[in-house]
mmCIF file of C-alpha atoms in Angstrom:
data_model
loop_
_atom_site.group_PDB
_atom_site.id
_atom_site.type_symbol
_atom_site.label_atom_id
_atom_site.label_comp_id
_atom_site.label_asym_id
_atom_site.label_seq_id
_atom_site.Cartn_x
_atom_site.Cartn_y
_atom_site.Cartn_z
ATOM 1 C CA UNK A 18 -2.284 -162.270 -21.457
ATOM 2 C CA UNK A 19 -2.323 -159.742 -24.200
ATOM 3 C CA UNK A 20 -5.043 -157.115 -24.569
ATOM 4 C CA UNK A 21 -6.043 -156.546 -28.167
ATOM 5 C CA UNK A 22 -7.760 -153.599 -29.769
ATOM 6 C CA UNK A 23 -11.467 -153.981 -30.386
ATOM 7 C CA UNK A 24 -11.931 -154.886 -34.052
ATOM 8 C CA UNK A 25 -13.973 -152.513 -36.185
ATOM 9 C CA UNK A 26 -16.374 -155.326 -37.040
ATOM 10 C CA UNK A 27 -17.522 -155.449 -33.392
ATOM 11 C CA UNK A 28 -18.583 -151.813 -33.601
ATOM 12 C CA UNK A 29 -20.398 -152.486 -36.877
ATOM 13 C CA UNK A 30 -22.236 -155.525 -35.503
ATOM 14 C CA UNK A 31 -23.329 -153.534 -32.439
ATOM 15 C CA UNK A 32 -24.491 -150.698 -34.685
ATOM 16 C CA UNK A 33 -26.504 -153.038 -36.917
ATOM 17 C CA UNK A 34 -28.100 -154.792 -33.934
ATOM 18 C CA UNK A 35 -28.984 -151.386 -32.477
ATOM 19 C CA UNK A 36 -30.502 -150.299 -35.793
ATOM 20 C CA UNK A 37 -32.660 -153.406 -35.928
ATOM 21 C CA UNK A 38 -33.751 -153.080 -32.291
ATOM 22 C CA UNK A 39 -34.557 -149.383 -32.569
ATOM 23 C CA UNK A 40 -36.502 -149.892 -35.795
ATOM 24 C CA UNK A 41 -38.410 -152.762 -34.216
ATOM 25 C CA UNK A 42 -39.357 -150.695 -31.168
ATOM 26 C CA UNK A 43 -40.362 -147.777 -33.389
ATOM 27 C CA UNK A 44 -42.615 -149.949 -35.518
ATOM 28 C CA UNK A 45 -44.104 -151.578 -32.423
ATOM 29 C CA UNK A 46 -44.736 -148.165 -30.867
ATOM 30 C CA UNK A 47 -46.424 -146.836 -33.983
ATOM 31 C CA UNK A 48 -48.602 -149.905 -34.512
ATOM 32 C CA UNK A 49 -49.789 -150.093 -30.904
ATOM 33 C CA UNK A 50 -49.869 -146.313 -30.389
ATOM 34 C CA UNK A 51 -47.757 -146.544 -27.236
ATOM 35 C CA UNK A 52 -44.986 -144.213 -26.144
ATOM 36 C CA UNK A 53 -41.943 -146.439 -26.708
ATOM 37 C CA UNK A 54 -39.813 -144.048 -28.731
ATOM 38 C CA UNK A 55 -37.462 -141.302 -27.682
ATOM 39 C CA UNK A 56 -34.896 -140.844 -24.968
ATOM 40 C CA UNK A 57 -34.945 -138.682 -21.843
ATOM 41 C CA UNK A 58 -32.557 -135.724 -22.002
ATOM 42 C CA UNK A 59 -30.904 -136.921 -18.801
ATOM 43 C CA UNK A 60 -29.667 -140.056 -20.572
ATOM 44 C CA UNK A 61 -27.814 -137.987 -23.175
ATOM 45 C CA UNK A 62 -26.203 -135.853 -20.481
ATOM 46 C CA UNK A 63 -25.151 -138.880 -18.436
ATOM 47 C CA UNK A 64 -23.723 -140.671 -21.490
ATOM 48 C CA UNK A 65 -21.686 -137.595 -22.357
ATOM 49 C CA UNK A 66 -20.361 -137.264 -18.798
ATOM 50 C CA UNK A 67 -19.491 -140.970 -18.750
ATOM 51 C CA UNK A 68 -17.472 -140.586 -21.941
ATOM 52 C CA UNK A 69 -15.598 -137.587 -20.531
ATOM 53 C CA UNK A 70 -14.852 -139.423 -17.266
ATOM 54 C CA UNK A 71 -13.498 -142.480 -19.087
ATOM 55 C CA UNK A 72 -11.319 -140.281 -21.294
ATOM 56 C CA UNK A 73 -9.886 -138.515 -18.242
ATOM 57 C CA UNK A 74 -9.068 -141.864 -16.598
ATOM 58 C CA UNK A 75 -7.557 -143.183 -19.835
ATOM 59 C CA UNK A 76 -5.363 -140.086 -20.041
ATOM 60 C CA UNK A 77 -4.066 -140.872 -16.533
ATOM 61 C CA UNK A 78 -3.133 -144.382 -17.692
ATOM 62 C CA UNK A 79 -1.425 -142.871 -20.745
ATOM 63 C CA UNK A 80 0.581 -140.538 -18.510
ATOM 64 C CA UNK A 81 1.733 -143.565 -16.503
ATOM 65 C CA UNK A 82 2.685 -145.436 -19.685
ATOM 66 C CA UNK A 83 4.757 -142.477 -20.895
ATOM 67 C CA UNK A 84 6.499 -142.209 -17.516
ATOM 68 C CA UNK A 85 4.994 -138.850 -16.497
ATOM 69 C CA UNK A 86 3.254 -140.501 -13.563
ATOM 70 C CA UNK A 87 5.299 -142.633 -11.185
ATOM 71 C CA UNK A 88 2.750 -144.978 -9.615
ATOM 72 C CA UNK A 89 -0.520 -146.522 -10.667
ATOM 73 C CA UNK A 90 -2.594 -149.437 -9.539
ATOM 74 C CA UNK A 91 -2.502 -151.829 -12.471
ATOM 75 C CA UNK A 92 -6.046 -152.953 -11.706
ATOM 76 C CA UNK A 93 -7.117 -149.359 -12.337
ATOM 77 C CA UNK A 94 -5.403 -149.420 -15.737
ATOM 78 C CA UNK A 95 -7.073 -152.696 -16.688
ATOM 79 C CA UNK A 96 -10.470 -151.470 -15.502
ATOM 80 C CA UNK A 97 -10.138 -148.277 -17.546
ATOM 81 C CA UNK A 98 -9.269 -150.358 -20.606
ATOM 82 C CA UNK A 99 -12.330 -152.547 -20.039
ATOM 83 C CA UNK A 100 -14.557 -149.500 -19.519
ATOM 84 C CA UNK A 101 -13.233 -147.927 -22.725
ATOM 85 C CA UNK A 102 -14.008 -151.064 -24.700
ATOM 86 C CA UNK A 103 -17.473 -151.342 -23.141
ATOM 87 C CA UNK A 104 -18.244 -147.664 -23.770
ATOM 88 C CA UNK A 105 -17.351 -147.977 -27.440
ATOM 89 C CA UNK A 106 -19.393 -151.117 -28.077
ATOM 90 C CA UNK A 107 -22.418 -150.076 -25.992
ATOM 91 C CA UNK A 108 -22.597 -146.633 -27.537
ATOM 92 C CA UNK A 109 -22.278 -148.106 -31.041
ATOM 93 C CA UNK A 110 -25.392 -150.171 -30.290
ATOM 94 C CA UNK A 111 -27.161 -147.139 -28.809
ATOM 95 C CA UNK A 112 -26.151 -145.066 -31.828
ATOM 96 C CA UNK A 113 -27.982 -147.548 -34.024
ATOM 97 C CA UNK A 114 -30.941 -147.679 -31.632
ATOM 98 C CA UNK A 115 -31.474 -143.934 -31.403
ATOM 99 C CA UNK A 116 -30.434 -143.296 -35.003
ATOM 100 C CA UNK A 117 -33.068 -145.638 -36.377
ATOM 101 C CA UNK A 118 -35.737 -144.040 -34.206
ATOM 102 C CA UNK A 119 -34.699 -140.586 -35.436
ATOM 103 C CA UNK A 120 -34.848 -141.729 -39.079
ATOM 104 C CA UNK A 121 -38.290 -143.284 -38.665
ATOM 105 C CA UNK A 122 -39.559 -140.175 -36.858
ATOM 106 C CA UNK A 123 -38.436 -137.939 -39.733
ATOM 107 C CA UNK A 124 -41.185 -139.438 -41.855
ATOM 108 C CA UNK A 125 -43.762 -138.084 -39.398
ATOM 109 C CA UNK A 126 -42.063 -134.773 -38.570
ATOM 110 C CA UNK A 127 -45.355 -132.867 -38.880
ATOM 111 C CA UNK A 128 -46.689 -134.327 -35.631
ATOM 112 C CA UNK A 129 -45.403 -132.701 -32.419
ATOM 113 C CA UNK A 130 -44.757 -136.075 -30.747
ATOM 114 C CA UNK A 131 -42.519 -137.293 -33.565
ATOM 115 C CA UNK A 132 -40.731 -133.946 -33.769
ATOM 116 C CA UNK A 133 -39.825 -134.244 -30.084
ATOM 117 C CA UNK A 134 -38.734 -137.877 -30.531
ATOM 118 C CA UNK A 135 -36.629 -136.926 -33.543
ATOM 119 C CA UNK A 136 -34.863 -134.128 -31.626
ATOM 120 C CA UNK A 137 -34.203 -136.312 -28.593
ATOM 121 C CA UNK A 138 -32.879 -139.177 -30.703
ATOM 122 C CA UNK A 139 -30.677 -136.972 -32.871
ATOM 123 C CA UNK A 140 -29.026 -135.472 -29.787
ATOM 124 C CA UNK A 141 -28.628 -138.920 -28.221
ATOM 125 C CA UNK A 142 -27.170 -140.246 -31.498
ATOM 126 C CA UNK A 143 -24.622 -137.436 -31.582
ATOM 127 C CA UNK A 144 -23.639 -138.111 -27.960
ATOM 128 C CA UNK A 145 -23.346 -141.833 -28.696
ATOM 129 C CA UNK A 146 -21.137 -141.120 -31.715
ATOM 130 C CA UNK A 147 -18.906 -138.958 -29.510
ATOM 131 C CA UNK A 148 -18.782 -141.769 -26.944
ATOM 132 C CA UNK A 149 -17.839 -144.385 -29.576
ATOM 133 C CA UNK A 150 -14.894 -142.191 -30.521
ATOM 134 C CA UNK A 151 -14.109 -141.594 -26.833
ATOM 135 C CA UNK A 152 -14.123 -145.347 -26.194
ATOM 136 C CA UNK A 153 -11.761 -146.025 -29.106
ATOM 137 C CA UNK A 154 -9.438 -143.184 -28.077
ATOM 138 C CA UNK A 155 -9.547 -144.328 -24.451
ATOM 139 C CA UNK A 156 -8.648 -147.832 -25.554
ATOM 140 C CA UNK A 157 -5.702 -146.437 -27.522
ATOM 141 C CA UNK A 158 -4.570 -144.320 -24.554
ATOM 142 C CA UNK A 159 -4.505 -147.410 -22.326
ATOM 143 C CA UNK A 160 -1.834 -149.136 -24.403
ATOM 144 C CA UNK A 161 1.204 -149.831 -22.286
ATOM 145 C CA UNK A 162 4.648 -149.903 -23.842
ATOM 146 C CA UNK A 163 6.342 -153.306 -24.029
ATOM 147 C CA UNK A 164 8.458 -154.150 -21.017
ATOM 148 C CA UNK A 165 10.794 -156.911 -20.005
ATOM 149 C CA UNK A 166 8.025 -158.828 -18.268
ATOM 150 C CA UNK A 167 7.232 -162.506 -18.675
ATOM 151 C CA UNK A 168 5.284 -161.863 -21.888
ATOM 152 C CA UNK A 169 8.265 -160.328 -23.684
ATOM 153 C CA UNK A 170 9.171 -162.673 -26.575
ATOM 154 C CA UNK A 171 12.921 -162.148 -26.081
ATOM 155 C CA UNK A 172 12.676 -163.054 -22.427
ATOM 156 C CA UNK A 173 10.577 -166.117 -23.188
ATOM 157 C CA UNK A 174 13.223 -167.423 -25.582
ATOM 158 C CA UNK A 175 16.040 -166.963 -23.088
ATOM 159 C CA UNK A 176 14.165 -168.576 -20.207
ATOM 160 C CA UNK A 177 13.441 -171.799 -22.072
ATOM 161 C CA UNK A 178 15.639 -174.728 -21.287
ATOM 162 C CA UNK A 179 16.790 -176.721 -24.268
ATOM 163 C CA UNK A 180 14.741 -179.854 -24.661
ATOM 164 C CA UNK A 181 16.680 -183.022 -25.456
ATOM 165 C CA UNK A 182 15.757 -184.842 -28.624
ATOM 166 C CA UNK A 183 13.735 -188.010 -28.343
ATOM 167 C CA UNK A 184 16.697 -189.957 -29.799
ATOM 168 C CA UNK A 185 19.048 -188.562 -27.126
ATOM 169 C CA UNK A 186 16.596 -189.537 -24.404
ATOM 170 C CA UNK A 187 16.285 -193.083 -25.770
ATOM 171 C CA UNK A 188 20.094 -193.423 -26.031
ATOM 172 C CA UNK A 189 20.541 -192.272 -22.422
ATOM 173 C CA UNK A 190 17.905 -194.710 -21.206
ATOM 174 C CA UNK A 191 19.600 -197.553 -23.104
ATOM 175 C CA UNK A 192 23.047 -196.706 -21.717
ATOM 176 C CA UNK A 193 21.606 -196.512 -18.217
ATOM 177 C CA UNK A 194 19.981 -199.972 -18.480
ATOM 178 C CA UNK A 195 23.168 -201.477 -19.961
ATOM 179 C CA UNK A 196 25.284 -200.093 -17.148
ATOM 180 C CA UNK A 197 22.833 -201.340 -14.503
ATOM 181 C CA UNK A 198 22.924 -204.859 -16.025
ATOM 182 C CA UNK A 199 26.724 -204.916 -15.910
ATOM 183 C CA UNK A 200 26.845 -203.840 -12.293
ATOM 184 C CA UNK A 201 24.033 -206.139 -11.250
#
């Protein structure tokens, strides 16, 4: 199995879906006069800490790939790669979500509620942008150098046994039946 880099289009789709969701919630909140907008400050702090933790783990995998670290559980390396991919995609969607709420709140910046929402969402958007970059960098750090394992193309070519042609197989079967008729 070969792990591939997350295509840029996945980040863009997540961002667009987040923009649409955040705008929808903002419009719903304004039309019903309910408190659906904004983000608690704790969420921004936790997202930032999550990005830092994933980058630290990805750096450990990178050290192993370079040979600076002797041993590593390969499940750990795979899990860090998966977490890096998930962080990038999820934070791209959240960037759109909080970014759209911040943009809609700017139109009502005179009201204290919308000013608070705008500040919270701008900070959360910045943290999400940092985490998208952290996810992409973490994914890059988790790349392992090619080895002589079973997925190496050179090894695959050498391990294949030559397949006989269909004509050779038919000729052998015919010779075998002729020789069995003579002896029988």
